[in-house]
């Protein structure tokens, strides 16, 4: 069965994206290297930046590989990074900082709250030695969307290196990376651009990257070395995920065909609004009461006796796959609406959920 993946990625892709992977490519081939360079340039355009100021570095592995590449490569021994946390992926950055022996502070709020610019300002007053700020934009633990504009302003006013994990938001909502003055933005191939898993990418300000070129703590994840090799002619340092790269090129073409990020955002937003409305009608309460992003929604278990395992299997039997919850203190499940998903899919999903309710009520 071909399932509709209602997850934050991997996600449902088009047949044409999948078909693009049916070609074998040599990593040394000139055509393949040109494809890499095309992808790097198109990502800059999507980020509203120029190649004079920014560059794109593709990195083998999942999105977490990209985040760890940045944190382990650009934070100097003299730096102290403030990590904003309101979910599992903020905590993952803390784990990375700990593992690599970085100096850091944590600013944590509840999973249904967003980090506040005023709070960050106060932290910086108390700890003026902080030199970098890292935050997750769309925290898929809950589906919350954190306020980049306000926090960016604080980062730049205090001359902080600004690192953004935009894993499940880039490509699905307009992000003017230059206007936000982001130094390093990380996303991956299998999110809103609607490719398949295999690599992450970093949109990096060149000045910041050059300034911090000698701080890498790993070989494979050395961001600057990857940049230098890739900058020459599009060659990856080590074996690249060739089939994923071809799929991503096709996904970029389909993003343009859809009308770009703005049109994709409107589709995701329509999906999300319909999902939350229909689920509310069925008695499922969203975990978030505000700051809900358009990509994924956490729903609380409707009753104490609710079995996520049975619910999941019921949906899977009808062609839909969802995610378990990640909220630390409340039992939840998550439904994503990115990927090749349309309001008709959401309508069918909630009709299937309604039949589960009927079955559960009888029992």
Coordinates of C-alpha atoms in Angstrom, one line a residue:
X1 CA 0.0 0.0 0.0
X2 CA 1.2 3.5 -0.7
X3 CA 0.7 5.4 2.5
X4 CA 0.1 9.1 2.9
X5 CA 2.8 10.1 5.4
X6 CA 1.3 12.8 7.7
X7 CA 4.6 13.4 9.4
X8 CA 7.1 16.3 9.6
X9 CA 9.4 14.3 7.2
X10 CA 10.1 11.9 5.7
X11 CA 6.9 12.8 3.9
X12 CA 4.8 11.9 0.9
X13 CA 6.6 12.8 -2.3
X14 CA 5.4 12.9 -5.9
X15 CA 5.8 10.1 -8.3
X16 CA 8.1 12.3 -10.4
X17 CA 10.4 12.9 -7.4
X18 CA 10.6 9.2 -6.8
X19 CA 11.2 8.5 -10.5
X20 CA 14.1 10.9 -10.5
X21 CA 16.0 8.4 -8.3
X22 CA 15.9 5.7 -11.0
X23 CA 19.2 7.0 -12.5
X24 CA 22.7 6.0 -11.3
X25 CA 25.2 8.8 -11.2
X26 CA 28.9 9.0 -10.6
X27 CA 29.9 11.6 -8.0
X28 CA 32.9 12.6 -10.1
X29 CA 30.8 13.2 -13.3
X30 CA 30.8 16.8 -14.5
X31 CA 27.0 16.8 -15.0
X32 CA 26.5 15.6 -11.4
X33 CA 28.7 18.3 -10.1
X34 CA 26.8 20.9 -12.1
X35 CA 23.6 19.6 -10.5
X36 CA 25.1 20.2 -7.1
X37 CA 26.0 23.7 -8.0
X38 CA 22.5 24.4 -9.4
X39 CA 21.0 23.2 -6.1
X40 CA 23.3 25.3 -4.1
X41 CA 22.4 28.4 -6.1
X42 CA 18.7 27.8 -6.0
X43 CA 18.7 27.4 -2.3
X44 CA 20.2 30.8 -2.0
X45 CA 17.5 32.3 -4.1
X46 CA 14.8 30.6 -1.9
X47 CA 16.5 32.2 1.1
X48 CA 16.5 35.7 -0.5
X49 CA 20.3 36.0 -0.3
X50 CA 23.0 36.6 -2.8
X51 CA 26.1 34.5 -3.6
X52 CA 28.2 37.5 -2.8
X53 CA 27.2 37.4 0.9
X54 CA 26.1 33.8 1.5
X55 CA 26.9 30.3 0.4
X56 CA 25.1 26.9 0.6
X57 CA 26.9 23.9 1.9
X58 CA 25.3 20.5 1.4
X59 CA 26.1 17.9 4.1
X60 CA 25.6 14.2 4.0
X61 CA 23.1 12.8 6.6
X62 CA 19.9 13.9 8.2
X63 CA 19.0 17.4 9.5
X64 CA 20.6 16.6 12.8
X65 CA 23.9 16.0 11.0
X66 CA 23.6 19.5 9.6
X67 CA 22.9 21.1 12.9
X68 CA 25.8 19.2 14.5
X69 CA 28.0 20.2 11.6
X70 CA 27.3 23.9 12.4
X71 CA 27.6 23.7 16.1
X72 CA 30.8 21.6 16.1
X73 CA 32.4 23.7 13.3
X74 CA 31.7 27.3 14.0
X75 CA 31.6 27.7 17.8
X76 CA 35.1 28.8 18.9
X77 CA 36.7 27.8 22.2
X78 CA 36.2 31.3 23.4
X79 CA 32.5 31.4 22.4
X80 CA 29.5 30.9 24.7
X81 CA 26.3 29.9 22.9
X82 CA 22.8 30.6 24.3
X83 CA 20.5 27.7 23.2
X84 CA 16.8 28.5 23.3
X85 CA 14.8 25.4 24.2
X86 CA 11.1 24.7 24.0
X87 CA 11.1 21.1 22.7
X88 CA 13.0 18.0 21.9
X89 CA 15.1 19.5 19.1
X90 CA 16.3 22.4 21.2
X91 CA 17.3 19.8 23.7
X92 CA 19.1 17.9 20.9
X93 CA 21.2 21.0 20.3
X94 CA 22.1 21.1 24.0
X95 CA 23.2 17.4 23.7
X96 CA 25.4 18.3 20.8
X97 CA 27.0 21.2 22.7
X98 CA 27.6 18.9 25.7
X99 CA 29.1 16.2 23.5
X100 CA 31.5 18.5 21.8
X101 CA 32.5 20.3 25.0
X102 CA 31.1 23.7 23.9
X103 CA 30.5 26.5 26.4
X104 CA 26.8 27.2 26.6
X105 CA 23.8 28.4 28.5
X106 CA 20.2 27.2 28.2
X107 CA 17.2 29.4 28.0
X108 CA 14.2 27.0 28.4
X109 CA 10.5 27.7 28.3
X110 CA 7.5 25.3 28.4
X111 CA 6.8 23.3 25.2
X112 CA 3.6 25.4 24.6
X113 CA 5.4 28.7 25.0
X114 CA 7.9 30.6 22.7
X115 CA 11.2 32.1 23.7
X116 CA 10.8 35.8 24.3
X117 CA 13.1 38.5 23.0
X118 CA 12.8 40.4 26.3
X119 CA 13.9 37.4 28.3
X120 CA 16.9 37.0 26.0
X121 CA 17.8 40.6 26.5
X122 CA 17.8 40.1 30.2
X123 CA 19.9 37.0 30.0
X124 CA 22.4 38.9 27.9
X125 CA 22.6 41.6 30.6
X126 CA 23.3 39.0 33.2
X127 CA 25.7 37.1 31.0
X128 CA 27.4 39.5 28.7
X129 CA 30.0 36.9 27.7
X130 CA 27.4 35.1 25.5
X131 CA 28.6 35.4 21.9
X132 CA 26.2 33.2 19.9
X133 CA 22.5 32.3 19.9
X134 CA 20.9 29.1 18.6
X135 CA 17.2 28.5 18.1
X136 CA 14.8 26.1 16.4
X137 CA 12.3 27.9 14.2
X138 CA 9.6 25.3 13.9
X139 CA 9.8 23.0 16.9
X140 CA 8.1 19.8 15.7
X141 CA 7.8 18.5 19.3
X142 CA 4.6 20.5 19.4
X143 CA 4.3 22.3 16.1
X144 CA 5.0 25.7 17.6
X145 CA 6.5 28.4 15.5
X146 CA 9.1 30.5 17.3
X147 CA 9.3 34.3 16.7
X148 CA 12.5 34.7 14.6
X149 CA 12.0 38.4 13.7
X150 CA 12.1 39.7 17.3
X151 CA 14.8 37.3 18.4
X152 CA 16.9 38.2 15.3
X153 CA 16.8 41.8 16.3
X154 CA 18.2 41.0 19.8
X155 CA 20.9 38.8 18.3
X156 CA 22.1 41.5 15.9
X157 CA 21.9 44.3 18.4
X158 CA 24.2 42.3 20.7
X159 CA 26.5 41.2 17.8
X160 CA 25.7 37.5 18.4
X161 CA 26.4 34.8 15.9
X162 CA 22.8 33.7 14.9
X163 CA 22.2 30.0 14.2
X164 CA 18.7 28.8 13.2
X165 CA 17.4 25.3 12.9
X166 CA 14.8 25.8 10.2
X167 CA 14.4 22.1 9.5
X168 CA 10.6 21.8 9.1
X169 CA 10.0 25.4 8.0
X170 CA 12.4 26.4 5.3
X171 CA 10.7 26.1 1.9
X172 CA 7.2 26.1 3.6
X173 CA 7.2 29.7 4.8
X174 CA 9.0 32.7 3.5
X175 CA 12.3 33.3 5.3
X176 CA 14.3 36.3 4.3
X177 CA 17.7 35.1 5.7
X178 CA 19.5 38.3 4.8
X179 CA 16.8 40.5 6.5
X180 CA 16.8 38.3 9.5
X181 CA 20.6 38.5 9.5
X182 CA 20.9 34.8 10.1
X183 CA 24.5 33.6 10.0
X184 CA 23.8 29.9 9.7
X185 CA 20.5 28.4 8.7
X186 CA 20.1 24.6 8.6
X187 CA 17.4 22.5 6.9
X188 CA 17.2 19.2 5.1
X189 CA 16.2 17.5 1.8
X190 CA 13.2 15.7 3.1
X191 CA 11.1 18.5 4.5
X192 CA 9.2 21.4 2.9
X193 CA 11.0 21.2 -0.4
X194 CA 9.5 17.7 -0.6
X195 CA 12.6 15.7 -1.5
X196 CA 13.7 12.4 0.1
X197 CA 16.1 11.8 3.1
X198 CA 19.8 11.8 2.5
X199 CA 21.4 15.2 3.1
X200 CA 21.0 18.5 5.0
X201 CA 22.0 21.9 3.9
X202 CA 23.5 25.0 5.5
X203 CA 22.9 28.5 4.2
X204 CA 25.9 30.3 5.6
X205 CA 27.1 33.9 5.7
X206 CA 30.5 33.8 4.1
X207 CA 32.1 36.2 6.4
X208 CA 31.0 34.2 9.5
X209 CA 32.1 30.9 7.9
X210 CA 35.6 32.2 6.9
X211 CA 36.1 33.8 10.3
X212 CA 35.4 30.4 12.0
X213 CA 37.2 28.1 9.7
X214 CA 39.6 26.5 12.1
X215 CA 37.2 25.3 14.9
X216 CA 35.8 22.0 13.5
X217 CA 35.8 19.2 16.1
X218 CA 35.1 16.4 13.6
X219 CA 36.4 15.4 10.2
X220 CA 33.2 14.2 8.4
X221 CA 31.1 17.2 9.7
X222 CA 33.7 19.9 9.0
X223 CA 31.5 22.6 7.5
X224 CA 34.3 24.8 6.2
X225 CA 36.2 21.9 4.6
X226 CA 33.0 20.8 2.9
X227 CA 32.4 24.3 1.7
X228 CA 35.9 24.7 0.3
X229 CA 35.8 21.5 -1.7
X230 CA 32.3 22.1 -2.9
X231 CA 33.1 25.6 -3.9
X232 CA 35.7 24.6 -6.4
X233 CA 33.5 22.6 -8.8
X234 CA 30.6 21.0 -6.9
X235 CA 32.4 17.9 -5.7
X236 CA 31.4 16.6 -2.3
X237 CA 34.3 15.6 0.0
X238 CA 33.0 12.1 0.6
X239 CA 30.5 9.9 -1.1
X240 CA 27.3 11.9 -1.7
X241 CA 23.7 10.6 -1.7
X242 CA 23.4 10.8 -5.5
X243 CA 19.9 9.5 -5.8
X244 CA 18.7 11.9 -3.1
X245 CA 20.4 14.8 -4.9
X246 CA 18.6 13.9 -8.2
X247 CA 15.3 13.7 -6.3
X248 CA 15.9 17.1 -4.7
X249 CA 16.6 18.7 -8.0
X250 CA 13.2 17.5 -9.2
X251 CA 11.6 18.7 -6.0
X252 CA 13.0 22.2 -6.5
X253 CA 11.5 22.2 -10.0
X254 CA 8.1 21.2 -8.6
X255 CA 8.3 23.9 -5.9
X256 CA 8.7 26.5 -8.7
X257 CA 5.9 24.9 -10.7
X258 CA 3.6 25.2 -7.7
X259 CA 4.3 28.9 -7.5
X260 CA 7.1 29.1 -5.0
X261 CA 7.3 29.2 -1.3
X262 CA 4.3 31.5 -0.8
X263 CA 1.9 29.2 -2.7
X264 CA 3.2 26.1 -0.9
X265 CA 2.8 27.9 2.4
X266 CA -0.8 28.7 1.5
X267 CA -1.5 25.0 0.8
X268 CA 0.1 23.9 4.0
X269 CA -1.8 26.6 5.9
X270 CA -5.1 25.4 4.3
X271 CA -4.3 21.8 5.2
X272 CA -3.5 22.7 8.8
X273 CA -6.5 24.9 9.4
X274 CA -8.9 22.2 8.0
X275 CA -7.1 19.5 10.1
X276 CA -7.5 21.5 13.4
X277 CA -11.1 22.4 12.6
X278 CA -12.2 18.9 11.7
X279 CA -10.3 17.4 14.7
X280 CA -12.0 19.8 17.1
X281 CA -15.3 18.8 15.7
X282 CA -14.4 15.2 16.5
X283 CA -13.5 16.1 20.0
X284 CA -9.7 16.1 19.7
X285 CA -8.0 19.1 21.4
X286 CA -4.8 20.7 20.0
X287 CA -2.0 21.0 22.5
X288 CA -1.2 24.5 21.4
X289 CA -3.6 27.4 22.0
X290 CA -1.4 29.9 20.3
X291 CA 1.8 30.1 18.1
X292 CA 0.6 27.1 16.1
X293 CA 2.8 26.6 13.0
X294 CA 1.3 25.4 9.7
X295 CA 3.4 22.2 9.5
X296 CA 2.5 19.8 12.2
X297 CA -0.1 19.7 15.1
X298 CA 0.0 17.9 18.4
X299 CA -3.3 16.6 19.7
X300 CA -3.9 15.4 23.2
X301 CA -5.3 12.0 23.9
X302 CA -9.1 12.3 24.0
X303 CA -9.5 9.9 27.0
X304 CA -7.4 8.2 29.6
X305 CA -8.1 4.8 27.9
X306 CA -7.1 6.1 24.5
X307 CA -4.7 3.6 22.8
X308 CA -2.4 5.3 20.4
X309 CA -1.2 1.9 19.1
X310 CA -4.7 0.9 18.1
X311 CA -5.4 4.4 16.7
X312 CA -2.2 4.4 14.7
X313 CA -3.0 0.9 13.2
X314 CA -6.5 2.0 12.3
X315 CA -5.2 4.9 10.4
X316 CA -2.5 2.8 8.8
X317 CA -5.0 0.2 7.7
X318 CA -6.8 3.0 5.8
X319 CA -3.6 4.4 4.2
X320 CA -2.4 7.1 6.6
X321 CA 0.7 7.2 8.8
X322 CA 1.1 9.7 11.7
X323 CA 3.6 10.3 14.4
X324 CA 3.6 9.5 18.1
X325 CA 3.8 12.5 20.5
X326 CA 7.0 14.1 21.9
X327 CA 5.5 16.4 24.5
X328 CA 7.3 15.5 27.8
X329 CA 4.4 15.8 30.3
X330 CA 1.2 15.2 28.3
X331 CA 0.1 12.2 26.2
X332 CA -0.2 13.4 22.6
X333 CA 0.1 12.3 19.0
X334 CA 1.1 14.4 16.0
X335 CA -0.3 14.9 12.6
X336 CA 1.8 16.6 9.9
X337 CA 0.4 18.2 6.8
X338 CA 3.5 19.0 4.7
X339 CA 4.6 17.1 1.6
X340 CA 2.4 16.1 -1.3
X341 CA -0.8 16.5 0.9
X342 CA -3.9 18.5 0.0
X343 CA -7.1 19.4 1.8
X344 CA -8.8 16.4 0.2
X345 CA -6.3 14.2 1.9
X346 CA -7.0 15.9 5.3
X347 CA -10.7 15.5 4.7
X348 CA -10.3 11.8 4.1
X349 CA -8.1 11.4 7.1
X350 CA -10.6 13.0 9.5
X351 CA -13.4 10.8 8.0
X352 CA -11.3 7.8 8.9
X353 CA -10.6 9.2 12.4
X354 CA -14.4 9.6 12.8
X355 CA -14.9 5.9 12.0
X356 CA -12.3 5.0 14.7
X357 CA -14.3 7.1 17.2
X358 CA -17.5 5.2 16.3
X359 CA -15.7 1.9 16.8
X360 CA -14.2 3.1 20.1
X361 CA -17.6 4.4 21.3
X362 CA -19.2 1.0 20.7
X363 CA -16.5 -0.7 22.6

